[in-house]
Structure formats: C-alpha cells, structure tokens
Amino acid sequence: MKKLTDFEINRKLEKLQDWDYYDDALHTDFEFDNFKDCMSAMNRIAFECEALNHHPEWTNNYNTLDIKLTTHDAEGVTKLDFKLAKAINKIVEVED
Ligand SMILES: C[C@H](O)[C@H](O)[C@H]1CNC2=NC(N)=NC(=O)C2=N1
C-alpha cells in the first residue's frame, strides 16, 4: 500500500474530526469518565483493528487514551489509517 502525500493527508483530515497529523502519523487523544469506560472502548477498537488487520500504537493512563496511527509497511500514513481513525471516532462517538 502506498503512503499518502502530505497534501492528500491534510485534505482528508478536514473530514476527520479530532485527529492531527505530525511525525508521519495520525494522532488523537480521548478522555473517558473512568477506567472501565476507557478499557471498554479499547476492547471495541481492538476488534475493529483485527477486522482491518491494522493496529495502533496507543497509551492508556487511567481514563485517558492516546492513539497514534501509521502504516508500518508503508512507513507513513495510508488510507488504512484513515479507515481505522474513522472507525475509532464512530466507536467513541465523536460528533461530526
Ligand atoms: C503481518 C501483519 O499482517 C502486518 O504486520 C500488519 C499488522 N498490523 C499493522 N498495523 C499497522 N499500523 N501497520 C502495518 O503495517 C500493519 N501490518
């Protein structure tokens, strides 16, 4: 899979609420009401990752979740990263 150009990424980012692009990756962070809600969201996201065979680098700290998406095989951001980011927003119910 080919990595996207910065121009393509920035154009796609306009339609992707709450994500940023830097250091060759998409980034976002979420804060939940508590640890259980955060872990529940992480589990739901994990099943989506398996379905897409595309996996995040993420950090959970009590009720916060930081997510970094990049395509290792392409050494950059690809359409798969955007597909997973959209799915994550849907799971976390980010309003568009
Ligand atoms: C062997 C396995 O299919 C590959 O390593 C998949 C797994 N998940 C992946 N996740 C991400 N973020 N990038 C990849 O290139 C990738 N490749």
Tab-separated table of C-alpha atoms and ligand atoms in Angstrom:
chain	number	residue	atom	x	y	z
A	1	MET	CA	0.000	0.000	0.000
A	2	LYS	CA	1.326	3.441	-0.983
A	3	LYS	CA	1.726	6.140	1.668
A	4	LEU	CA	-0.306	9.325	1.147
A	5	THR	CA	1.292	12.690	0.402
A	6	ASP	CA	1.061	15.485	2.976
A	7	PHE	CA	-1.381	17.251	0.648
A	8	GLU	CA	-3.651	14.178	0.481
A	9	ILE	CA	-3.420	13.704	4.259
A	10	ASN	CA	-4.292	17.302	5.064
A	11	ARG	CA	-7.211	17.208	2.655
A	12	LYS	CA	-8.568	14.007	4.257
A	13	LEU	CA	-8.003	15.449	7.747
A	14	GLU	CA	-10.563	18.170	7.010
A	15	LYS	CA	-13.222	15.457	7.145
A	16	LEU	CA	-11.799	13.661	10.178
A	17	GLN	CA	-12.847	15.253	13.436
A	18	ASP	CA	-10.332	15.484	16.326
A	19	TRP	CA	-7.243	13.957	14.691
A	20	ASP	CA	-3.912	15.657	13.939
A	21	TYR	CA	-1.041	14.765	11.580
A	22	TYR	CA	2.598	15.064	12.657
A	23	ASP	CA	5.723	12.865	12.797
A	24	ASP	CA	4.398	10.802	9.844
A	25	ALA	CA	1.364	9.606	11.860
A	26	LEU	CA	-2.229	10.464	12.771
A	27	HIS	CA	-2.733	11.313	16.447
A	28	THR	CA	-5.684	11.781	18.768
A	29	ASP	CA	-6.443	11.530	22.461
A	30	PHE	CA	-9.649	10.752	24.331
A	31	GLU	CA	-10.704	11.261	27.952
A	32	PHE	CA	-13.372	8.960	29.403
A	33	ASP	CA	-15.411	9.196	32.593
A	34	ASN	CA	-13.430	6.371	34.186
A	35	PHE	CA	-11.022	3.499	33.613
A	36	LYS	CA	-13.752	0.967	32.790
A	37	ASP	CA	-15.228	3.137	30.033
A	38	CYS	CA	-11.755	3.609	28.578
A	39	MET	CA	-10.992	-0.110	28.618
A	40	SER	CA	-14.397	-0.892	27.119
A	41	ALA	CA	-13.683	1.475	24.213
A	42	MET	CA	-10.205	-0.030	23.784
A	43	ASN	CA	-11.700	-3.503	23.549
A	44	ARG	CA	-14.227	-2.443	20.939
A	45	ILE	CA	-11.486	-0.704	18.966
A	46	ALA	CA	-9.313	-3.826	19.239
A	47	PHE	CA	-11.922	-5.901	17.399
A	48	GLU	CA	-12.044	-3.284	14.649
A	49	CYS	CA	-8.242	-3.407	14.405
A	50	GLU	CA	-8.363	-7.156	13.967
A	51	ALA	CA	-11.065	-6.845	11.310
A	52	LEU	CA	-8.887	-4.371	9.381
A	53	ASN	CA	-5.611	-6.097	10.285
A	54	HIS	CA	-4.372	-2.635	11.173
A	55	HIS	CA	-3.138	-1.826	14.662
A	56	PRO	CA	-2.499	1.388	16.609
A	57	GLU	CA	0.282	2.447	18.899
A	58	TRP	CA	-1.714	3.567	21.931
A	59	THR	CA	-1.249	4.544	25.564
A	60	ASN	CA	-3.881	4.242	28.288
A	61	ASN	CA	-3.445	6.192	31.504
A	62	TYR	CA	-6.396	5.558	33.858
A	63	ASN	CA	-9.257	7.266	31.890
A	64	THR	CA	-7.240	8.716	29.014
A	65	LEU	CA	-6.291	7.085	25.724
A	66	ASP	CA	-3.664	8.442	23.318
A	67	ILE	CA	-3.650	6.878	19.846
A	68	LYS	CA	-1.059	7.049	17.097
A	69	LEU	CA	-1.809	5.577	13.654
A	70	THR	CA	0.718	4.914	10.923
A	71	THR	CA	1.180	2.092	8.416
A	72	HIS	CA	4.434	0.355	9.284
A	73	ASP	CA	4.598	-1.489	5.930
A	74	ALA	CA	4.373	1.842	4.057
A	75	GLU	CA	6.457	3.797	6.591
A	76	GLY	CA	3.834	6.529	6.577
A	77	VAL	CA	0.114	7.308	6.661
A	78	THR	CA	-2.143	5.366	4.264
A	79	LYS	CA	-5.873	5.078	3.597
A	80	LEU	CA	-5.951	2.275	6.179
A	81	ASP	CA	-5.005	4.722	8.921
A	82	PHE	CA	-7.907	6.961	7.964
A	83	LYS	CA	-10.259	3.969	7.767
A	84	LEU	CA	-9.330	2.918	11.305
A	85	ALA	CA	-9.442	6.504	12.616
A	86	LYS	CA	-12.989	6.904	11.266
A	87	ALA	CA	-13.994	3.611	12.889
A	88	ILE	CA	-12.464	4.747	16.191
A	89	ASN	CA	-14.378	8.043	16.060
A	90	LYS	CA	-17.600	6.080	15.483
A	91	ILE	CA	-16.883	3.797	18.462
A	92	VAL	CA	-16.017	6.736	20.715
A	93	GLU	CA	-18.947	8.621	19.145
A	94	VAL	CA	-17.061	11.726	18.108
A	95	GLU	CA	-19.691	14.087	16.698
A	96	ASP	CA	-19.001	15.082	13.071
B	1	LIG	C1	1.714	-9.384	9.399
B	1	LIG	C2	0.618	-8.349	9.636
B	1	LIG	O1	-0.453	-8.556	8.734
B	1	LIG	C3	1.170	-6.960	9.354
B	1	LIG	O2	2.276	-6.751	10.206
B	1	LIG	C4	0.106	-5.861	9.615
B	1	LIG	C5	-0.424	-5.895	11.030
B	1	LIG	N1	-0.903	-4.619	11.504
B	1	LIG	C6	-0.394	-3.460	11.030
B	1	LIG	N2	-0.692	-2.283	11.631
B	1	LIG	C7	-0.152	-1.136	11.193
B	1	LIG	N3	-0.445	0.032	11.833
B	1	LIG	N4	0.673	-1.121	10.150
B	1	LIG	C8	1.027	-2.220	9.467
B	1	LIG	O3	1.799	-2.142	8.507
B	1	LIG	C9	0.461	-3.472	9.898
B	1	LIG	N5	0.741	-4.604	9.277
